[in-house]
Every structure is written in C-alpha cells, then in structure tokens.
Amino acid sequence: MKTLIAAIAGLALWAGAADAQNYPTRAIKLVVPFAAGGPTDVVARIVGNNMSKTLGQQIVIENIVGAGGTTGITQASQAGPDGYTLMMGHMGTHGAAPALYPNLKYDPTKDFEPVGMAAGTPILIVASKATPANDLKEFMVYAKANNQKLNQAHAGVGSVSHTTGQMLNVQLGIKPALVPFSGTGPALNDLVAGQIDFMCDQIVNLVPQILAGTIKAYAIATPERSPALPNVPTTKEAGLPDYQVSAWNAIFAPKGTPKEIVAKVNDALSKALSDEGTRKRLLDLGGVLPSDAERTPQWLAGFVATEVDRWNKVIKAAN
Ligand code: ASP
C-alpha cells in the first residue's frame, strides 16, 4: 500500500513537473480588472501581444470589472495555479486596496506569485474642454469657487484614479461629486464628451486624447516632464509642487503557480519589454519601462510590500 501511495505521489509530482516543462500548451487568460480601453487594459494588450509570440500560445485578455479592480483580482487569485490564469494588477489592487477594503479576500503580499513589472505610469490632472480653466493655477481657483458643482471620475474605490484624485482634492481643499466607472477608459469617453469635469489618471490612457486636443492636460505629477507629452508642465512648474504621484501595472499569478511557469512568463514579459516595437508602443503612451533589475519577480515582491505599507500610511493619515 505504502509503495502504491508513494508511486501515485511520485506520478503526480512527475506530471506536475512535466506540465511546467511543456507549459504553455493552450491559451493563457490574462485578467484585466477594469474595462477595455483603459490604461490597465492597454498595457495588458501591448505586452500580451508580444508575450504570445514568445510563449507560442495566445494570451487572451478577460476584463472582469468592479470594486476598484478587486473583483477581478479576487477571482483570478482563486483560479487554479497552473499558469493559465494570470492577472494585470496595479497600484490600487496591489497597493491601496488592503487599506480601503477591510474584507478584502486577498493579501497582495501573500496570495500571489509576482511575475514582473510591466510599466510605470505617471499621473496627470486632466479636464474636459468645457472646463473654463486653461491651466492648473486657473483650475485651482475655479475648483475652489465651484466646489459643489464639479464632478470627478474614478474607477472605483481604491483604484488609481480614486486614490490619486482624492489626494488632489485634499490638497486643494475641494469636495467634488465623485462619479464611479468600471475603468478610466469609459471615464475618459465621458470626459471628452463633457459629462465629467476632471480626473486624475495614468498617462497611458491619456496621451492620444491630449495630443488630439480633445481634453485639457493641466499637469503631470512627476519631477520631470514626460517625453511623450513635452508640452505638459509638471505640477511643480504649474504651481502644485506637493502633488507628486506615479502609478504602475504589473503581472501576477495565483499563489502556488510553479516556479518554472512563473519564470517562463517572466522571461516572456522581459522579452516584450526589450522588443523594439513593444517598447515604442509603451513609450509613445508615456509608459516608464522597468530596468533589468526591476523586472524580476523578487523585485516586484519587495515593491508590492513597500506599496501596501506606503498606502496604508497615506490612507490612515488622510482618514
Ligand atoms: N487606471 C484606472 C484606475 O485605477 C483603471 C483602469 O485601468 O481603467 O483608476
């Protein structure tokens, strides 16, 4: 009996190792926890497209929206850890969420196998063309005077647009009406249409509309201007130097996904980030590409821990 059990256990181990070795043998699902067309979706599609070539299997994006991205991440984290369900997390789902959702069903630092950083995404303050203010200084005056009338889009509690938007509101001392969306892709459509007055969002969502002149870009919240938007001033230049914030998107696998599989996906992601066409697509949208040292699962694990800690303090301080 004992030998039979040992033999079965050995067989299972061997089958698992063989699966990891042959991985992937079918399409891989990459869960995006926000609506199609927004920044998380755009980053996922750009890197996913190139990763499919390296892995020899299609990466299929699945948008599972709700609760600031935590619905999709919860579902994906509970999928079988076989490498066929991955997810594109971000500063909200894997940074701010634990401080804002007391009943969150996952711990960003414990319930995942970090795969790798995909892109850094600076934050911009943007407004509808119908907003009379033409620059950040005028907007600050206008926003304080029209406090009650203004509305601000966000992608759900704890999302990047929500936390960075609230940071801005606290600094300006304003309380606009908050309008939730399933992602900032649809929010941007309403900003262009003039139904939304302003929002804070990740650069990769905004560059095409800013260059087309369909929305107003008041400032980028980084120390330097972005090469993708050389005409947009920094918050320091525009008169709000303390508003400094940048987000990010990274790939995670469910806890227990075999190391060999994580290594294969990480290698495909790193190859995508070294591919000239993929790099250009991300850079043209203002994405900040991770260095070689910032591309490992270990680096991402350490980064997530510091992000959770940082947002915990920020949100406690802001009450
Ligand atoms: N950038 C958005 C947010 O968290 C979500 C999205 O990717 O659509 O605010």
Tab-separated table of C-alpha atoms in Angstrom, residues 1-270:
chain	number	residue	atom	x	y	z
A	1	MET	CA	0.000	0.000	0.000
A	2	LYS	CA	2.728	2.396	1.088
A	3	THR	CA	4.631	1.842	-2.107
A	4	LEU	CA	1.474	2.367	-4.125
A	5	ILE	CA	0.806	5.726	-2.402
A	6	ALA	CA	4.421	6.723	-2.893
A	7	ALA	CA	4.174	5.715	-6.526
A	8	ILE	CA	0.986	7.762	-7.046
A	9	ALA	CA	2.506	10.760	-5.263
A	10	GLY	CA	5.613	10.416	-7.387
A	11	LEU	CA	3.496	10.212	-10.518
A	12	ALA	CA	1.587	13.382	-9.565
A	13	LEU	CA	4.838	15.214	-8.931
A	14	TRP	CA	6.241	13.996	-12.196
A	15	ALA	CA	3.054	15.037	-14.058
A	16	GLY	CA	3.233	18.495	-12.454
A	17	ALA	CA	6.863	18.896	-13.437
A	18	ALA	CA	6.083	17.714	-16.973
A	19	ASP	CA	3.196	20.223	-17.176
A	20	ALA	CA	5.501	23.026	-16.109
A	21	GLN	CA	8.113	21.863	-18.612
A	22	ASN	CA	5.649	21.786	-21.516
A	23	TYR	CA	3.890	24.980	-20.461
A	24	PRO	CA	2.043	26.528	-22.192
A	25	THR	CA	0.081	24.024	-24.258
A	26	ARG	CA	-3.056	26.168	-24.615
A	27	ALA	CA	-4.237	29.776	-24.479
A	28	ILE	CA	-3.474	31.786	-21.324
A	29	LYS	CA	-6.057	34.062	-19.727
A	30	LEU	CA	-4.805	37.459	-18.565
A	31	VAL	CA	-7.420	39.040	-16.308
A	32	VAL	CA	-7.694	42.833	-16.539
A	33	PRO	CA	-9.733	44.060	-13.555
A	34	PHE	CA	-11.017	47.164	-15.398
A	35	ALA	CA	-12.963	47.974	-18.559
A	36	ALA	CA	-11.474	47.547	-22.026
A	37	GLY	CA	-9.736	50.582	-23.481
A	38	GLY	CA	-8.374	51.939	-20.172
A	39	PRO	CA	-4.736	52.026	-19.024
A	40	THR	CA	-4.572	48.587	-17.396
A	41	ASP	CA	-6.196	47.064	-20.466
A	42	VAL	CA	-3.898	48.931	-22.857
A	43	VAL	CA	-0.728	47.865	-21.024
A	44	ALA	CA	-2.009	44.253	-20.864
A	45	ARG	CA	-2.767	44.157	-24.584
A	46	ILE	CA	0.548	45.696	-25.613
A	47	VAL	CA	2.775	43.372	-23.560
A	48	GLY	CA	0.406	40.392	-24.003
A	49	ASN	CA	0.627	40.644	-27.758
A	50	ASN	CA	4.404	40.244	-27.735
A	51	MET	CA	4.438	37.671	-24.923
A	52	SER	CA	2.118	35.451	-27.003
A	53	LYS	CA	4.843	35.204	-29.638
A	54	THR	CA	7.499	34.128	-27.133
A	55	LEU	CA	5.223	31.649	-25.361
A	56	GLY	CA	3.812	30.220	-28.581
A	57	GLN	CA	0.263	30.456	-27.225
A	58	GLN	CA	-2.323	33.186	-27.337
A	59	ILE	CA	-2.703	35.466	-24.311
A	60	VAL	CA	-6.407	36.244	-24.105
A	61	ILE	CA	-7.492	39.332	-22.167
A	62	GLU	CA	-10.543	38.936	-19.953
A	63	ASN	CA	-11.998	42.121	-18.437
A	64	ILE	CA	-13.595	41.371	-15.031
A	65	VAL	CA	-14.633	44.714	-13.553
A	66	GLY	CA	-15.878	46.028	-10.210
A	67	ALA	CA	-14.881	47.358	-6.781
A	68	GLY	CA	-11.831	49.308	-7.940
A	69	GLY	CA	-10.311	46.251	-9.612
A	70	THR	CA	-10.585	43.998	-6.561
A	71	THR	CA	-13.388	41.863	-8.065
A	72	GLY	CA	-11.249	40.694	-10.996
A	73	ILE	CA	-8.147	40.201	-8.863
A	74	THR	CA	-10.107	38.191	-6.261
A	75	GLN	CA	-11.475	35.884	-8.962
A	76	ALA	CA	-8.130	35.474	-10.680
A	77	SER	CA	-6.339	34.813	-7.377
A	78	GLN	CA	-8.725	31.902	-6.744
A	79	ALA	CA	-8.142	30.272	-10.145
A	80	GLY	CA	-6.073	27.099	-10.353
A	81	PRO	CA	-2.356	27.924	-10.012
A	82	ASP	CA	-1.490	26.279	-13.322
A	83	GLY	CA	-0.216	29.285	-15.264
A	84	TYR	CA	-3.343	29.503	-17.428
A	85	THR	CA	-4.844	32.352	-15.406
A	86	LEU	CA	-2.684	35.424	-14.861
A	87	MET	CA	-3.676	38.966	-13.942
A	88	MET	CA	-2.637	42.554	-14.558
A	89	GLY	CA	-2.610	44.249	-11.185
A	90	HIS	CA	-1.789	47.846	-10.355
A	91	MET	CA	-1.036	50.335	-7.616
A	92	GLY	CA	-4.665	50.149	-6.482
A	93	THR	CA	-5.348	46.408	-6.473
A	94	HIS	CA	-1.900	45.521	-5.077
A	95	GLY	CA	-1.151	48.682	-3.082
A	96	ALA	CA	-4.061	50.749	-1.793
A	97	ALA	CA	-6.812	48.097	-1.680
A	98	PRO	CA	-5.998	46.478	1.724
A	99	ALA	CA	-6.269	49.853	3.480
A	100	LEU	CA	-9.645	50.601	1.852
A	101	TYR	CA	-11.349	47.191	1.852
A	102	PRO	CA	-11.418	45.700	5.375
A	103	ASN	CA	-12.932	42.481	3.976
A	104	LEU	CA	-10.584	42.122	1.025
A	105	LYS	CA	-10.356	38.430	0.097
A	106	TYR	CA	-6.677	38.556	-0.782
A	107	ASP	CA	-3.418	39.846	0.622
A	108	PRO	CA	-1.257	41.415	-2.122
A	109	THR	CA	1.892	40.337	-0.277
A	110	LYS	CA	0.859	36.698	0.349
A	111	ASP	CA	-1.686	35.394	-2.133
A	112	PHE	CA	0.233	35.783	-5.406
A	113	GLU	CA	3.336	34.744	-7.254
A	114	PRO	CA	4.636	38.091	-8.523
A	115	VAL	CA	5.667	37.737	-12.192
A	116	GLY	CA	7.016	41.124	-13.194
A	117	MET	CA	6.567	44.874	-13.536
A	118	ALA	CA	5.069	45.877	-16.878
A	119	ALA	CA	5.168	49.680	-16.802
A	120	GLY	CA	5.330	52.728	-14.588
A	121	THR	CA	2.517	55.162	-15.347
A	122	PRO	CA	2.816	58.792	-14.224
A	123	ILE	CA	-0.400	60.529	-13.146
A	124	LEU	CA	-1.870	63.549	-14.891
A	125	ILE	CA	-4.581	66.005	-13.907
A	126	VAL	CA	-6.905	66.342	-16.905
A	127	ALA	CA	-10.170	68.164	-17.530
A	128	SER	CA	-12.928	68.445	-20.064
A	129	LYS	CA	-12.551	71.117	-22.734
A	130	ALA	CA	-15.712	72.687	-21.367
A	131	THR	CA	-13.909	73.488	-18.090
A	132	PRO	CA	-13.137	77.223	-18.328
A	133	ALA	CA	-9.729	77.000	-16.580
A	134	ASN	CA	-6.858	76.943	-19.053
A	135	ASP	CA	-4.036	75.962	-16.731
A	136	LEU	CA	-3.548	74.437	-13.288
A	137	LYS	CA	-3.445	77.784	-11.449
A	138	GLU	CA	-6.739	78.847	-13.033
A	139	PHE	CA	-8.188	75.410	-12.287
A	140	MET	CA	-7.261	75.624	-8.600
A	141	VAL	CA	-9.125	78.943	-8.318
A	142	TYR	CA	-12.043	77.661	-10.398
A	143	ALA	CA	-12.301	74.374	-8.478
A	144	LYS	CA	-12.400	76.114	-5.095
A	145	ALA	CA	-15.063	78.560	-6.312
A	146	ASN	CA	-17.192	75.838	-7.966
A	147	ASN	CA	-16.507	73.115	-5.442
A	148	GLN	CA	-20.056	71.747	-5.204
A	149	LYS	CA	-20.776	71.840	-8.931
A	150	LEU	CA	-17.737	69.912	-10.136
A	151	ASN	CA	-17.706	66.200	-10.828
A	152	GLN	CA	-14.698	63.940	-10.893
A	153	ALA	CA	-14.439	60.482	-12.474
A	154	HIS	CA	-12.767	57.474	-10.906
A	155	ALA	CA	-12.570	53.726	-11.491
A	156	GLY	CA	-13.965	52.572	-8.129
A	157	VAL	CA	-12.848	52.885	-4.509
A	158	GLY	CA	-9.135	52.164	-4.202
A	159	SER	CA	-8.430	52.494	-7.912
A	160	VAL	CA	-5.561	54.694	-9.011
A	161	SER	CA	-7.869	57.444	-10.248
A	162	HIS	CA	-9.746	57.314	-6.926
A	163	THR	CA	-6.765	57.499	-4.559
A	164	THR	CA	-4.768	59.980	-6.628
A	165	GLY	CA	-7.932	62.018	-7.240
A	166	GLN	CA	-8.645	62.166	-3.513
A	167	MET	CA	-5.037	63.178	-2.859
A	168	LEU	CA	-5.603	66.114	-5.205
A	169	ASN	CA	-8.942	67.025	-3.575
A	170	VAL	CA	-7.335	67.049	-0.109
A	171	GLN	CA	-4.524	69.310	-1.327
A	172	LEU	CA	-6.961	71.712	-2.994
A	173	GLY	CA	-9.489	71.534	-0.147
A	174	ILE	CA	-12.334	70.643	-2.521
A	175	LYS	CA	-15.138	68.064	-2.395
A	176	PRO	CA	-16.367	67.403	-5.929
A	177	ALA	CA	-19.085	64.836	-6.692
A	178	LEU	CA	-17.313	61.518	-7.340
A	179	VAL	CA	-18.582	59.504	-10.302
A	180	PRO	CA	-17.540	55.826	-10.403
A	181	PHE	CA	-16.804	53.963	-13.643
A	182	SER	CA	-15.752	50.386	-14.418
A	183	GLY	CA	-12.405	51.757	-15.603
A	184	THR	CA	-10.930	55.029	-16.768
A	185	GLY	CA	-11.389	54.055	-20.437
A	186	PRO	CA	-15.148	54.743	-20.219
A	187	ALA	CA	-14.483	57.654	-17.826
A	188	LEU	CA	-12.273	59.243	-20.467
A	189	ASN	CA	-15.071	58.971	-23.061
A	190	ASP	CA	-17.332	60.958	-20.740
A	191	LEU	CA	-14.565	63.479	-20.054
A	192	VAL	CA	-14.173	64.034	-23.802
A	193	ALA	CA	-17.960	64.370	-24.122
A	194	GLY	CA	-18.018	66.951	-21.317
A	195	GLN	CA	-20.147	64.924	-18.896
A	196	ILE	CA	-17.208	64.689	-16.496
A	197	ASP	CA	-15.296	67.814	-15.432
A	198	PHE	CA	-11.945	66.388	-14.402
A	199	MET	CA	-9.989	63.352	-13.232
A	200	CYS	CA	-6.528	62.118	-12.313
A	201	ASP	CA	-5.350	59.129	-14.328
A	202	GLN	CA	-2.490	57.059	-15.660
A	203	ILE	CA	-0.676	58.612	-18.604
A	204	VAL	CA	-1.052	55.622	-20.973
A	205	ASN	CA	-4.805	56.265	-21.110
A	206	LEU	CA	-4.491	59.966	-21.860
A	207	VAL	CA	-1.755	60.698	-24.390
A	208	PRO	CA	-3.800	60.178	-27.600
A	209	GLN	CA	-6.630	62.474	-26.416
A	210	ILE	CA	-4.224	65.128	-25.105
A	211	LEU	CA	-2.300	65.161	-28.401
A	212	ALA	CA	-5.583	65.328	-30.327
A	213	GLY	CA	-6.627	68.316	-28.205
A	214	THR	CA	-9.899	66.754	-27.103
A	215	ILE	CA	-9.192	67.217	-23.356
A	216	LYS	CA	-7.158	69.668	-21.263
A	217	ALA	CA	-3.998	68.438	-19.532
A	218	TYR	CA	-3.122	70.682	-16.574
A	219	ALA	CA	-0.035	68.921	-15.223
A	220	ILE	CA	1.922	65.694	-14.838
A	221	ALA	CA	2.622	64.728	-11.214
A	222	THR	CA	6.271	63.703	-11.701
A	223	PRO	CA	9.521	65.640	-11.112
A	224	GLU	CA	10.232	65.763	-14.886
A	225	ARG	CA	8.006	66.235	-17.929
A	226	SER	CA	7.207	63.123	-19.976
A	227	PRO	CA	8.933	62.752	-23.364
A	228	ALA	CA	5.513	61.629	-24.671
A	229	LEU	CA	3.956	64.967	-23.651
A	230	PRO	CA	6.739	67.556	-23.783
A	231	ASN	CA	4.258	70.457	-23.654
A	232	VAL	CA	2.517	69.387	-20.456
A	233	PRO	CA	4.091	71.086	-17.393
A	234	THR	CA	4.972	69.269	-14.207
A	235	THR	CA	2.888	70.002	-11.089
A	236	LYS	CA	5.948	71.830	-9.756
A	237	GLU	CA	6.077	74.089	-12.807
A	238	ALA	CA	2.309	74.538	-12.781
A	239	GLY	CA	2.033	75.645	-9.142
A	240	LEU	CA	1.218	72.497	-7.130
A	241	PRO	CA	4.669	71.089	-6.272
A	242	ASP	CA	3.491	68.781	-3.481
A	243	TYR	CA	1.215	66.796	-5.762
A	244	GLN	CA	3.658	64.041	-6.769
A	245	VAL	CA	2.388	60.575	-7.652
A	246	SER	CA	3.050	57.866	-10.189
A	247	ALA	CA	1.281	54.523	-10.637
A	248	TRP	CA	2.254	51.187	-12.175
A	249	ASN	CA	0.933	47.955	-13.719
A	250	ALA	CA	2.407	44.501	-13.066
A	251	ILE	CA	1.611	40.865	-13.820
A	252	PHE	CA	0.802	38.401	-11.032
A	253	ALA	CA	-0.057	34.679	-10.957
A	254	PRO	CA	-2.140	32.909	-8.290
A	255	LYS	CA	-0.221	31.649	-5.248
A	256	GLY	CA	1.265	28.206	-5.836
A	257	THR	CA	1.889	28.620	-9.559
A	258	PRO	CA	5.039	26.526	-10.195
A	259	LYS	CA	8.326	28.446	-10.212
A	260	GLU	CA	9.207	27.166	-13.713
A	261	ILE	CA	5.980	28.600	-15.085
A	262	VAL	CA	6.484	31.946	-13.344
A	263	ALA	CA	9.998	32.027	-14.794
A	264	LYS	CA	8.685	31.345	-18.312
A	265	VAL	CA	6.064	34.100	-18.096
A	266	ASN	CA	8.595	36.488	-16.571
A	267	ASP	CA	11.021	35.739	-19.405
A	268	ALA	CA	8.287	36.427	-21.988
A	269	LEU	CA	7.419	39.716	-20.260
A	270	SER	CA	11.064	40.753	-20.121
